[in-house]
PDB file of C-alpha atoms in Angstrom:
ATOM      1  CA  UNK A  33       0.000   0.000   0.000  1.00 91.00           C
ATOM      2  CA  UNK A  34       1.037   3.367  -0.699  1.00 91.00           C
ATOM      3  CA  UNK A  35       0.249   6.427   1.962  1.00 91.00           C
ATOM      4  CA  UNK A  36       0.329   9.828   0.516  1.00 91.00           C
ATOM      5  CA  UNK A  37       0.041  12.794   2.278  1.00 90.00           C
ATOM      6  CA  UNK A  38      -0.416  15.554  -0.002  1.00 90.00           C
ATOM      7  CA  UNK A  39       0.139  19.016   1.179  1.00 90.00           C
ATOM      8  CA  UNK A  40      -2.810  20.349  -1.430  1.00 89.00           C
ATOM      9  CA  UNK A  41      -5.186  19.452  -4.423  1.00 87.00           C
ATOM     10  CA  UNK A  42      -3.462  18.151  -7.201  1.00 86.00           C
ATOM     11  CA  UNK A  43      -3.348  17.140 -10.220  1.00 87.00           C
ATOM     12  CA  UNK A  44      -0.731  14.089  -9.525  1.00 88.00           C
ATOM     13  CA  UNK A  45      -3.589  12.717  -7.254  1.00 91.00           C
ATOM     14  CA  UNK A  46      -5.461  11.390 -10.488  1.00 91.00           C
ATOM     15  CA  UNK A  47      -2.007  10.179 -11.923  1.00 92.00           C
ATOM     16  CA  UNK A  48      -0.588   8.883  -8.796  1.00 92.00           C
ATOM     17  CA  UNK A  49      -3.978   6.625  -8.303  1.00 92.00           C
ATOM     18  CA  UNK A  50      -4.347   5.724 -12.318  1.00 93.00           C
ATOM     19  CA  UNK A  51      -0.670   4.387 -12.051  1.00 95.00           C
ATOM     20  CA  UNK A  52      -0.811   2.590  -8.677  1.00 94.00           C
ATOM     21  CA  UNK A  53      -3.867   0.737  -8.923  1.00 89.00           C
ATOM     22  CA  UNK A  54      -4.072  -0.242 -12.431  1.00 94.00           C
ATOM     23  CA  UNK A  55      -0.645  -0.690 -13.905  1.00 95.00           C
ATOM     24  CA  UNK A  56       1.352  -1.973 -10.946  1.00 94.00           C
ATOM     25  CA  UNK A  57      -1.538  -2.941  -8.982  1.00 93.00           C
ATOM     26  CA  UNK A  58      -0.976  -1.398  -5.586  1.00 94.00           C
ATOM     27  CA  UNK A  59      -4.017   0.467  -3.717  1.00 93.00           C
ATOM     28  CA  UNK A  60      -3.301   3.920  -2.346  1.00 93.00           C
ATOM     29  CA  UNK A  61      -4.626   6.083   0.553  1.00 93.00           C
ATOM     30  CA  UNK A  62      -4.621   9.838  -0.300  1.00 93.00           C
ATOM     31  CA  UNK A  63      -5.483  12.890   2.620  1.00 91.00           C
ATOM     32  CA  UNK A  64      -4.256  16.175   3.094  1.00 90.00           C
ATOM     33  CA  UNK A  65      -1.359  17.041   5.642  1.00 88.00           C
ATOM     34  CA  UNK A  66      -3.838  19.876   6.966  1.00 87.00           C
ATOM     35  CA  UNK A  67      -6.062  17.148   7.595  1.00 86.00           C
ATOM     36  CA  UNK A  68      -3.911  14.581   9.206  1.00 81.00           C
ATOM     37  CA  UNK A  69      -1.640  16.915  10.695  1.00 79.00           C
ATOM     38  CA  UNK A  70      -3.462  19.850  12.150  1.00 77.00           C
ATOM     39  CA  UNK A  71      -7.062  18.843  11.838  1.00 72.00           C
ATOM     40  CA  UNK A  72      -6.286  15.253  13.155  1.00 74.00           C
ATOM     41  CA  UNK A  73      -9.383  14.791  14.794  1.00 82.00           C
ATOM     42  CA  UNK A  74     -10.290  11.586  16.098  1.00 83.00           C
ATOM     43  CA  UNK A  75     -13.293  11.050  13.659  1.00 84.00           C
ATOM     44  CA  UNK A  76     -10.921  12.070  10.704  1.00 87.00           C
ATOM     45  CA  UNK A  77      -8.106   9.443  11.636  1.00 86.00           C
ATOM     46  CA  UNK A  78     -11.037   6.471  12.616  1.00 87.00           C
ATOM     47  CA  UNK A  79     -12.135   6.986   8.903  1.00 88.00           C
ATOM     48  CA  UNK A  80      -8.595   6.775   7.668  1.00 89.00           C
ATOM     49  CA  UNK A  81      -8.011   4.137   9.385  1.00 89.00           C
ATOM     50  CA  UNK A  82     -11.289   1.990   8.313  1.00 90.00           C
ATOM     51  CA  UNK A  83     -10.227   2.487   4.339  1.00 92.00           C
ATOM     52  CA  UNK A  84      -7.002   1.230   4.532  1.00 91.00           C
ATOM     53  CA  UNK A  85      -8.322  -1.551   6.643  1.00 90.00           C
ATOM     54  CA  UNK A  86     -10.523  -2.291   4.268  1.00 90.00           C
ATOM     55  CA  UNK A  87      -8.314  -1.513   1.214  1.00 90.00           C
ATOM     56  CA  UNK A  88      -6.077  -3.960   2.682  1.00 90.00           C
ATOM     57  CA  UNK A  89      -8.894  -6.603   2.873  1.00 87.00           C
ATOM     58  CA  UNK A  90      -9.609  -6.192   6.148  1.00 86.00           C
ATOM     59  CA  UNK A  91     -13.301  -6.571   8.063  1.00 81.00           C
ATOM     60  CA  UNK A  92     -14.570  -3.165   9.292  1.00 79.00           C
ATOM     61  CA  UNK A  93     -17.529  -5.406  10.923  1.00 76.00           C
ATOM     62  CA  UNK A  94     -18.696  -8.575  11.782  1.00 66.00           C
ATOM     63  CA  UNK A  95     -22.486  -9.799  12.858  1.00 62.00           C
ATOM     64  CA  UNK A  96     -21.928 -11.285  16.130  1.00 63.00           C
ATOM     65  CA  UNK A  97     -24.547 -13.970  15.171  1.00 70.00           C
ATOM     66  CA  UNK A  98     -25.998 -15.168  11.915  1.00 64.00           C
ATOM     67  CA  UNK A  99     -29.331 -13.709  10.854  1.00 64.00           C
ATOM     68  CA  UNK A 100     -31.979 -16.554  10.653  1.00 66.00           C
ATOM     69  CA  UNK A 101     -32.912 -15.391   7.031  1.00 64.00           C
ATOM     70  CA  UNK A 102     -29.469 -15.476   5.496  1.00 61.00           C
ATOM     71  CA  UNK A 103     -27.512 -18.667   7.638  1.00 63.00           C
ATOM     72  CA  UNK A 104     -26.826 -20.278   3.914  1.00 61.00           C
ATOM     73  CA  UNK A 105     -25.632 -17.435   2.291  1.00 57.00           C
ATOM     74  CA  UNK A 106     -21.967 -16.844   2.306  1.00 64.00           C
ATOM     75  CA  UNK A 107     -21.582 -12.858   2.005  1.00 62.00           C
ATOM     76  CA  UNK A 108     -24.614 -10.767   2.573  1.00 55.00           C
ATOM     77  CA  UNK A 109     -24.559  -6.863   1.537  1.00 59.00           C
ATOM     78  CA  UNK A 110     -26.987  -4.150   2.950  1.00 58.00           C
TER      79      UNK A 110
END
């Protein structure tokens, strides 16, 4: 995985991503270094932190228990 920290909007975002994730096949996390430097509010780095999680294939969540409807399905999606 690649981490960038950009310090603003820019045009090598689009580039950078087009590059990573389709010709060398590596998935990239993008953010701003105002936003995970000085704004690094807790809500801002629990988001960050649930897409690379899940970019890295990762479960963000789990059903404690099976739901009686769906027990034979493998993967369910709401």
């Amino acid at each position: 995985m690649i981490v960038c920290v950009m310090a603003s909007k820019d045009n090598g975002y689009k580039y950078l991503k087009w590059v990573s994730e389709t010709k060398i096949g590596i998935v990239t996390q993008c953010c701003l270094s105002s936003n995970a430097y000085y704004n690094a509010k807790d809500q801002f780095l629990a988001n960050l932190c649930l897409k690379i999680n899940a970019k890295l294939g990762g479960s963000n969540m789990e059903l404690m228990e099976r739901l009686p409807n769906f027990e034979s399905e493998d993967n369910v999606m709401f």
